[in-house]
Coordinates of C-alpha atoms and ligand atoms in Angstrom, one line a residue:
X286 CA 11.4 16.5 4.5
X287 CA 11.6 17.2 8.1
X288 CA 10.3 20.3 9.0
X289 CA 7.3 22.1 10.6
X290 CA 4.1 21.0 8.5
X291 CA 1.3 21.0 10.1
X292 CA -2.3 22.2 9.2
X293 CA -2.8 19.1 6.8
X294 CA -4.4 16.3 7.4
X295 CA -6.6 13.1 6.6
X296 CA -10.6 14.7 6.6
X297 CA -12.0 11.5 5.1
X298 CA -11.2 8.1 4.5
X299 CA -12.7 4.9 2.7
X300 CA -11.9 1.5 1.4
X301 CA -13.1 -1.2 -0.3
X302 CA -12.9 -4.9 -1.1
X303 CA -13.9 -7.2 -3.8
X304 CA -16.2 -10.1 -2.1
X305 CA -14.7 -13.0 -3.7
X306 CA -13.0 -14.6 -1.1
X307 CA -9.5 -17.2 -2.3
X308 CA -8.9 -19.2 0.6
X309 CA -5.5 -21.3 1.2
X310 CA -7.4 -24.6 0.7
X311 CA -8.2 -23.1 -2.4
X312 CA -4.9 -22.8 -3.3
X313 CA -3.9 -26.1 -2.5
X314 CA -5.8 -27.1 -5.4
X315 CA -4.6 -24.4 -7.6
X316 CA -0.1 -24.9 -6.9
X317 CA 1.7 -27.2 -4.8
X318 CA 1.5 -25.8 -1.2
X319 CA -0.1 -26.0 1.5
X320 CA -2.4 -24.0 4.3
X321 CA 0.2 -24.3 6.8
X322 CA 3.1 -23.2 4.8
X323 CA 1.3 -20.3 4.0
X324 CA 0.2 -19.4 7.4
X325 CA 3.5 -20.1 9.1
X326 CA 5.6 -18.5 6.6
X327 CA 3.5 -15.4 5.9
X328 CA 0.0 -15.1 8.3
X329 CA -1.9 -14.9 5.5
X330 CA -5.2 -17.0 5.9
X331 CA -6.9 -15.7 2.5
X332 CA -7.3 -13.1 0.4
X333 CA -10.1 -11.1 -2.3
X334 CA -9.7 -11.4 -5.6
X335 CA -11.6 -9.4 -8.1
X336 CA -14.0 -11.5 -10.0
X337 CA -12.5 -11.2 -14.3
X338 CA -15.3 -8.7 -15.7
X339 CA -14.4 -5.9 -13.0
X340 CA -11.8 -3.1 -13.9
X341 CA -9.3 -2.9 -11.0
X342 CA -10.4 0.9 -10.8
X343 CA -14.1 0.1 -9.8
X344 CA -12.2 -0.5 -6.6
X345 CA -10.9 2.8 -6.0
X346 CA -14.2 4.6 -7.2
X347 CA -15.8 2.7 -3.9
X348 CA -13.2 4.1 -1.7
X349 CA -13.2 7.0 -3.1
X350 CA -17.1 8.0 -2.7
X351 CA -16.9 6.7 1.1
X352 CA -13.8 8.9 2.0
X353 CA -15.4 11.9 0.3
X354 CA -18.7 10.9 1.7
X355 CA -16.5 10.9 5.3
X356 CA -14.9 13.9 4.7
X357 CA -18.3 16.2 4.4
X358 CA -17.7 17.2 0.8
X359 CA -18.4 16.5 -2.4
X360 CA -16.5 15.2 -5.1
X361 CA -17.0 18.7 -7.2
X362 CA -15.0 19.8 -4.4
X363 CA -11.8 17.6 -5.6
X364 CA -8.9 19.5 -7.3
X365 CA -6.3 16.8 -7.7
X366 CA -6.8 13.0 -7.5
X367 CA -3.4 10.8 -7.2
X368 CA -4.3 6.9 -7.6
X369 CA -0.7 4.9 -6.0
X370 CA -1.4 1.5 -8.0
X371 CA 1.2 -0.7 -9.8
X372 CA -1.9 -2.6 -11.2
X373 CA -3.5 -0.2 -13.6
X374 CA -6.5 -1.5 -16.1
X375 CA -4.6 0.6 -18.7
X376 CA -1.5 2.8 -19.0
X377 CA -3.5 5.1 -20.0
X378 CA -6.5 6.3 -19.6
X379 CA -5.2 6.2 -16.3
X380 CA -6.8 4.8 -13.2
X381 CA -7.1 8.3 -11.3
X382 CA -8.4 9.8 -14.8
X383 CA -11.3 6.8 -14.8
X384 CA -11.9 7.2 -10.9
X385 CA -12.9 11.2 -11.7
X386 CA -15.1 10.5 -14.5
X387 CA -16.9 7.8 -12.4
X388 CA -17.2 10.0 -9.0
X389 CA -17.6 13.0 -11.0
X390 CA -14.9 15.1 -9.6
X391 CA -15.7 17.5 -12.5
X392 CA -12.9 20.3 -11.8
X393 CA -10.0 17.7 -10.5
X394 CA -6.8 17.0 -12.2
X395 CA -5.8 13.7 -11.6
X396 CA -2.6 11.1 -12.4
X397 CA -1.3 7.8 -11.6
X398 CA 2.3 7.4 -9.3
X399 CA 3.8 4.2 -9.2
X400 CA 5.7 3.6 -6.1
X401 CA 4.4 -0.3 -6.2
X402 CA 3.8 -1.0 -2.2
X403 CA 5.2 2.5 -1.5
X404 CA 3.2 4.1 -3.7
X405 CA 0.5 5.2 -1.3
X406 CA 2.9 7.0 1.5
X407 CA 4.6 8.3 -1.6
X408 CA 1.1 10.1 -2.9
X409 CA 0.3 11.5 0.9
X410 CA 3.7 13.3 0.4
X411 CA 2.9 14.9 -2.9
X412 CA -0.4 15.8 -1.7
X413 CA 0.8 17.6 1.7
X414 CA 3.0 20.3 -0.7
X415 CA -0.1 20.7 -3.1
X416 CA -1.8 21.7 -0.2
X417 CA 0.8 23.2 2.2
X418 CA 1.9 25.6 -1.0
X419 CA -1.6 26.4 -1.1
X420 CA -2.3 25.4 -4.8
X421 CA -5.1 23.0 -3.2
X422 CA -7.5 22.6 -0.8
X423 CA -9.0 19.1 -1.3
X424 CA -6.9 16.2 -2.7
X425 CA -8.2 12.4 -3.1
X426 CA -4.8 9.9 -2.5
X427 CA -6.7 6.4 -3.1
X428 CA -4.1 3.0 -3.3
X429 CA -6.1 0.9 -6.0
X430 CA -4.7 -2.3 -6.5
X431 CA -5.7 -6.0 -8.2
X432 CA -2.7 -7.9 -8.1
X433 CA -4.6 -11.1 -8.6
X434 CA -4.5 -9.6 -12.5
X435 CA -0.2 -9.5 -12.6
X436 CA 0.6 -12.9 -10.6
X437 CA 1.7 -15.7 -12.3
X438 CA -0.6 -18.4 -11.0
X439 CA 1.4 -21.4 -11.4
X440 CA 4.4 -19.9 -9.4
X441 CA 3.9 -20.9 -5.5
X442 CA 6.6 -18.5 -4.9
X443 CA 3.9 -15.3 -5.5
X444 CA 0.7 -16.7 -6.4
X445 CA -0.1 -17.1 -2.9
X446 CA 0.8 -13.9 -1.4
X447 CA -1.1 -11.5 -2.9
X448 CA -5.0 -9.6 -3.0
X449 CA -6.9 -7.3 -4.5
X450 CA -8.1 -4.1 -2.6
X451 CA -8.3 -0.2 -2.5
X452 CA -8.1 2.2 0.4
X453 CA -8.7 6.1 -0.5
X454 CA -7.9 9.3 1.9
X455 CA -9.3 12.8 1.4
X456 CA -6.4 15.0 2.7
X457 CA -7.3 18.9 3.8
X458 CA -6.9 21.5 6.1
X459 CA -7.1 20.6 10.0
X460 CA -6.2 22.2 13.4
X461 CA -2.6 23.8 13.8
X462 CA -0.4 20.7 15.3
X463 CA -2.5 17.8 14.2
X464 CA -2.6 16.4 10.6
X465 CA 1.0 15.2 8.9
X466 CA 3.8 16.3 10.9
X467 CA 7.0 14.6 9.4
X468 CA 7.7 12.5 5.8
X469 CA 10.5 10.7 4.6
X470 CA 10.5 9.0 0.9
X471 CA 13.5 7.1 -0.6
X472 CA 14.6 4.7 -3.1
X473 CA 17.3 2.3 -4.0
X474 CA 17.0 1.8 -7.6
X475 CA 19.8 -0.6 -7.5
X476 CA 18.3 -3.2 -5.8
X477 CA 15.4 -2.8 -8.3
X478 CA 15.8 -6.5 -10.1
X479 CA 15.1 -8.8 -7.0
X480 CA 11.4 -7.5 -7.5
X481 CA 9.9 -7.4 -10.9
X482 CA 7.1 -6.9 -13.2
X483 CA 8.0 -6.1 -17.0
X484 CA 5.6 -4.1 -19.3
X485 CA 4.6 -5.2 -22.5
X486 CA 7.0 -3.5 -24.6
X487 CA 10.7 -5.2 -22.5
X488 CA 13.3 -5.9 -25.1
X489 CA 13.8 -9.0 -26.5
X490 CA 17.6 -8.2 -24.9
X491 CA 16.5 -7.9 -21.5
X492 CA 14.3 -11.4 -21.6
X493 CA 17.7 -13.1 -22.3
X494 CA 19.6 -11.6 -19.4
X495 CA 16.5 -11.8 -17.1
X496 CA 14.9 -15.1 -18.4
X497 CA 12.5 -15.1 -15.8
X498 CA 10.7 -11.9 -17.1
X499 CA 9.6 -14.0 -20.7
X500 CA 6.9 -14.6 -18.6
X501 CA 5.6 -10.8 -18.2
X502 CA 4.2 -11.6 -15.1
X503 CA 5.4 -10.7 -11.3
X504 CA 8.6 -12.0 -10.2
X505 CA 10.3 -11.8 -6.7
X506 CA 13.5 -12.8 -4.8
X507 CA 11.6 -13.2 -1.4
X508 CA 14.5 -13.5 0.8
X509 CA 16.3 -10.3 -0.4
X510 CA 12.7 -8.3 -0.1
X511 CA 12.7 -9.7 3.4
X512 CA 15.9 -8.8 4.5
X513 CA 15.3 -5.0 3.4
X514 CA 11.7 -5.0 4.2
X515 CA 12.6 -5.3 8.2
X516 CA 15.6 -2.7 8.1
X517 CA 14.0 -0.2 6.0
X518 CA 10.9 -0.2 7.9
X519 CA 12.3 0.5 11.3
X520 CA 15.1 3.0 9.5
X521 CA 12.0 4.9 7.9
X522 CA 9.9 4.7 10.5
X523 CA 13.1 6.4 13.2
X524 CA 13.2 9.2 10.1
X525 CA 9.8 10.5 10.6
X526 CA 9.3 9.6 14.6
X527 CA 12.4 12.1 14.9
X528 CA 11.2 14.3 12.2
X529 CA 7.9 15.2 14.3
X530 CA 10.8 15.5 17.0
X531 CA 8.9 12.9 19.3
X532 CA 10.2 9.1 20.5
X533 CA 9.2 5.7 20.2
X534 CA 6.8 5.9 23.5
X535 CA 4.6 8.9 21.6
X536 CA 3.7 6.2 19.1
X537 CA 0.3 5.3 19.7
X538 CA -0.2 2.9 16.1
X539 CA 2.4 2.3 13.3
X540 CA 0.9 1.4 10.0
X541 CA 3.0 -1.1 8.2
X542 CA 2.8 -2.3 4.8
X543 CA 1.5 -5.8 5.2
X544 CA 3.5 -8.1 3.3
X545 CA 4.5 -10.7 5.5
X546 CA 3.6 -11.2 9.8
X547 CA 7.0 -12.0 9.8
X548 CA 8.5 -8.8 8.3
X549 CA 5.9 -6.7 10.6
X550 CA 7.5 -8.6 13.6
X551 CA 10.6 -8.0 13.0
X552 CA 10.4 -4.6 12.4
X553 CA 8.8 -3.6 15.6
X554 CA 11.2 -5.7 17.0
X555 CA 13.9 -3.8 15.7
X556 CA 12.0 -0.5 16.9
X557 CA 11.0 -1.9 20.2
X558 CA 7.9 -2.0 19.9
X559 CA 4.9 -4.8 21.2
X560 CA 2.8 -6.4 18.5
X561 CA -0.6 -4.6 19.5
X562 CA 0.6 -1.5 17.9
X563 CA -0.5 -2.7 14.6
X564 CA -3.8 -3.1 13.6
X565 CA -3.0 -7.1 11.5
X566 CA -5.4 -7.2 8.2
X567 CA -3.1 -9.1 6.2
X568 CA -4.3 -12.4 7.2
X569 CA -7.6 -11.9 5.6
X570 CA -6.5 -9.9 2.6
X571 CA -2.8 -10.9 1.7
X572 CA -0.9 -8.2 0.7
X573 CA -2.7 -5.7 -1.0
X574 CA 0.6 -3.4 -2.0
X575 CA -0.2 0.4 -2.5
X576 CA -4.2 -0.3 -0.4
X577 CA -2.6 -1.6 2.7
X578 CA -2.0 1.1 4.5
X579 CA -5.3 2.8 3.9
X580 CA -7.4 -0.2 4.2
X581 CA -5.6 -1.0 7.5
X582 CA -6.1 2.7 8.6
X583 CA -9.4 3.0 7.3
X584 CA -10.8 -0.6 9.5
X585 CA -9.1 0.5 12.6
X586 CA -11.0 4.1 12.6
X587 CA -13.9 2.4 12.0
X588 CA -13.0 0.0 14.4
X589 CA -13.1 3.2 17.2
X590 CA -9.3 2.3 17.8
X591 CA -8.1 5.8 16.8
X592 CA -8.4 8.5 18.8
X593 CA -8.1 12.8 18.4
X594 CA -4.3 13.4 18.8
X595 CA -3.1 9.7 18.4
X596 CA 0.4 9.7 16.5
X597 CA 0.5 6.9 14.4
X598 CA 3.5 6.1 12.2
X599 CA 2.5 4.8 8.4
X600 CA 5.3 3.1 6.6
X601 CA 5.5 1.1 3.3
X602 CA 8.3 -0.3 1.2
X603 CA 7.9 -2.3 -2.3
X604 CA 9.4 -2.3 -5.6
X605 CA 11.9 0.0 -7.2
X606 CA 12.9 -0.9 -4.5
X607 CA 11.2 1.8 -2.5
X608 CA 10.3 3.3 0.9
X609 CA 8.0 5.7 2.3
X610 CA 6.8 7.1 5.9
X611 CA 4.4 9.8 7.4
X612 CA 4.3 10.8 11.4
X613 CA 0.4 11.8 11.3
X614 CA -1.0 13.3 14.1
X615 CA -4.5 11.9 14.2
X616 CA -7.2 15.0 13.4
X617 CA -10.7 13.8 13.3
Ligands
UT7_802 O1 5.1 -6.2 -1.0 C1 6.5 -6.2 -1.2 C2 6.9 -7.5 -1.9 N1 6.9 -8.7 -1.2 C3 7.4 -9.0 0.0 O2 7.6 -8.2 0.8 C4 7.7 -10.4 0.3 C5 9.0 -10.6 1.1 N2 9.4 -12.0 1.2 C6 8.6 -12.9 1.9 O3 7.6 -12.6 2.5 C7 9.2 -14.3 2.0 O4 10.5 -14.3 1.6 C8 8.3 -15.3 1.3 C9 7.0 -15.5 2.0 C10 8.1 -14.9 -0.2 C11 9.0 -16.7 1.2 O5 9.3 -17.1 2.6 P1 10.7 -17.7 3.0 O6 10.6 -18.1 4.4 O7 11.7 -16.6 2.6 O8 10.8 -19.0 2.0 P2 11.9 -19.3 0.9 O9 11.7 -18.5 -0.3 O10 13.2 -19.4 1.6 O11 11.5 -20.8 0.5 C12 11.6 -21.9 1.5 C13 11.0 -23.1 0.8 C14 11.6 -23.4 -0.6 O12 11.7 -24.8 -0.7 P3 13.1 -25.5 -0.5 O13 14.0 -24.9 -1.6 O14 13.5 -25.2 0.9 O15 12.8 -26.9 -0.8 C15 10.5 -22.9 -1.5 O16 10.5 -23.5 -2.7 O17 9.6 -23.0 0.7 C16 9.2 -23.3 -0.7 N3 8.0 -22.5 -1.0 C17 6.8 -22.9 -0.8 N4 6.3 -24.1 -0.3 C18 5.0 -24.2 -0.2 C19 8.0 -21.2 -1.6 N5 6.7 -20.9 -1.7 C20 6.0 -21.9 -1.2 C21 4.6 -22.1 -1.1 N6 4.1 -23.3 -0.6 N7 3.7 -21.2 -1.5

């Protein structure tokens, strides 16, 4: 969707991270790797990992109340929560139902989207037509993940990459021209096996074509992620720098998904852009799926790096295999 929207726009935002810190010595101990494959082959340093007695969706209830609290309202004022998460506690309840009754967001209806590492691009773009068609005026998008819960930890191949986190936005009403500007979302479901995570209930059929999903735990082709991680970031990120009907030199920040330093560097490579665009938090977290993007955004305005009128480009990709971007137009 490419055309005129603005007047909606982030009013508050939060995040939060468990404090348990996994370290890549630690891992060394854990699989057979080391701290400078990690590091070379990803930038990830270490990451947070949820200690076992706390739901996943305590996470998002922490960024939820500090992006309400930034936004000036309360959470009575809520009338839609959307939690992106591929890490749920349960089906259902879901996570965006137990976030309401925890803040208290009395009147808001609330579900769960799935759009793995997309997912959290994919709920700003829901929100902006609740709001743009004037159903709404106050909707909490939070990215809730603990992927620490889904990774298999004897496989090297995942066990290493990923963290837990949650970054949540309160999206409203701001000045004409400022606020979202352009969105592009996109999938290619046939690509969808070279990243997987099977539910409870797969066929006994599927596990012997897929044997690698007996497991019912995360499974990845990394190489063939890669490769589509770098070209669909700088093709989705083109979509909505056009979209806003600005160029590459307007771009003040892009907001990757952070799955991999090397993937980031090659997209802005791609794009022609310098590496101090981006504001890097993947090498203290890992990647943290649908709750990078919101996390990263969230540090670097609290950082004082974002400024009234700043463009900034957010764009994810993940399973599915999917793709997301926004053009926002920095309001606050
Ligand atoms: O959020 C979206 C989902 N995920 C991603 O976007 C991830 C995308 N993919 C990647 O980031 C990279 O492909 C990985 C980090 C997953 C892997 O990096 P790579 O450079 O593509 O490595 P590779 O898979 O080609 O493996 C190279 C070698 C292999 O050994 P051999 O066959 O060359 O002997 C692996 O077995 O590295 C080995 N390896 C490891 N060695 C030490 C794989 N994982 C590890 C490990 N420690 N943790």
């Amino acid at each position: 969707m490419n055309k005129e929207l603005n007047g909606v726009g982030i009013i508050g935002i939060g995040s939060a991270v468990p404090e348990k810190i996994l370290t890549n010595a630690d891992l060394e101990k854990m699989v057979d790797t080391s701290d400078e494959w990690i590091t070379k082959r990803t930038g990830i340093s270490e990451r947070r990992i949820l200690d076992k007695d706390t739901p996943v969706y305590e996470l998002g209830v922490k960024a939820a109340q500090k992006a309400i609290e930034d936004a000036g309202i309360t959470a009575e004022d809520i009338d839609l929560i959307i939690a992106a998460t591929t890490s749920p506690d349960y089906l259902f309840p879901q996570m965006a139902c137990l976030i309401q009754a925890k803040i208290g967001a009395k009147k808001a209806a609330a579900f769960d989207l799935n759009a793995a590492c997309s997912g959290f691009v994919y709920g700003l773009t829901v929100a902006q037509n609740f709001l743009l068609n004037g159903q709404y005026k106050y909707i909490l998008v939070i990215g809730c993940e603990g992927l620490s819960r889904m990774v298999d930890w004897e496989d090297r191949n995942t066990c290493v990459l990923f963290g837990d986190a949650a970054g949540a936005v309160v999206l409203g009403a701001v000045d004409n021209k400022y606020g979202i500007l352009s969105t592009h979302i996109g999938a290619d479901g046939e690509m969808g096996n070279v990243l997987t995570m099977p539910c409870c209930y797969i066929t006994e059929e599927d596990i012997k074509v897929r044997e690698h999903e007996n497991k019912k735990v995360m499974w990845m082709d990394g190489q063939e992620v890669f490769k589509f991680a770098v070209k669909i970031m700088e093709q989705a990120s083109l979509k909505v720098i056009e979209g806003a009907n600005l160029s590459i030199e307007d771009v003040n920040y892009v907001f990757p998904h952070q799955a991999n330093t090397r993937i980031i560097d090659g997209a802005l490579k791609r794009l022609g852009m310098k590496s101090d665009k981006i504001h890097p938090i993947i090498q203290k977290y890992g990647n943290i799926s649908s709750a990078s993007i919101p996390v990263a955004l969230d540090e670097a305005v609290k950082e004082g790096k974002i400024k009234k009128g700043d463009n900034l480009v957010l764009v994810g990709f993940g399973g599915g295999l999917t793709w997301g971007s926004a053009l926002i137009k920095w309001a606050k």
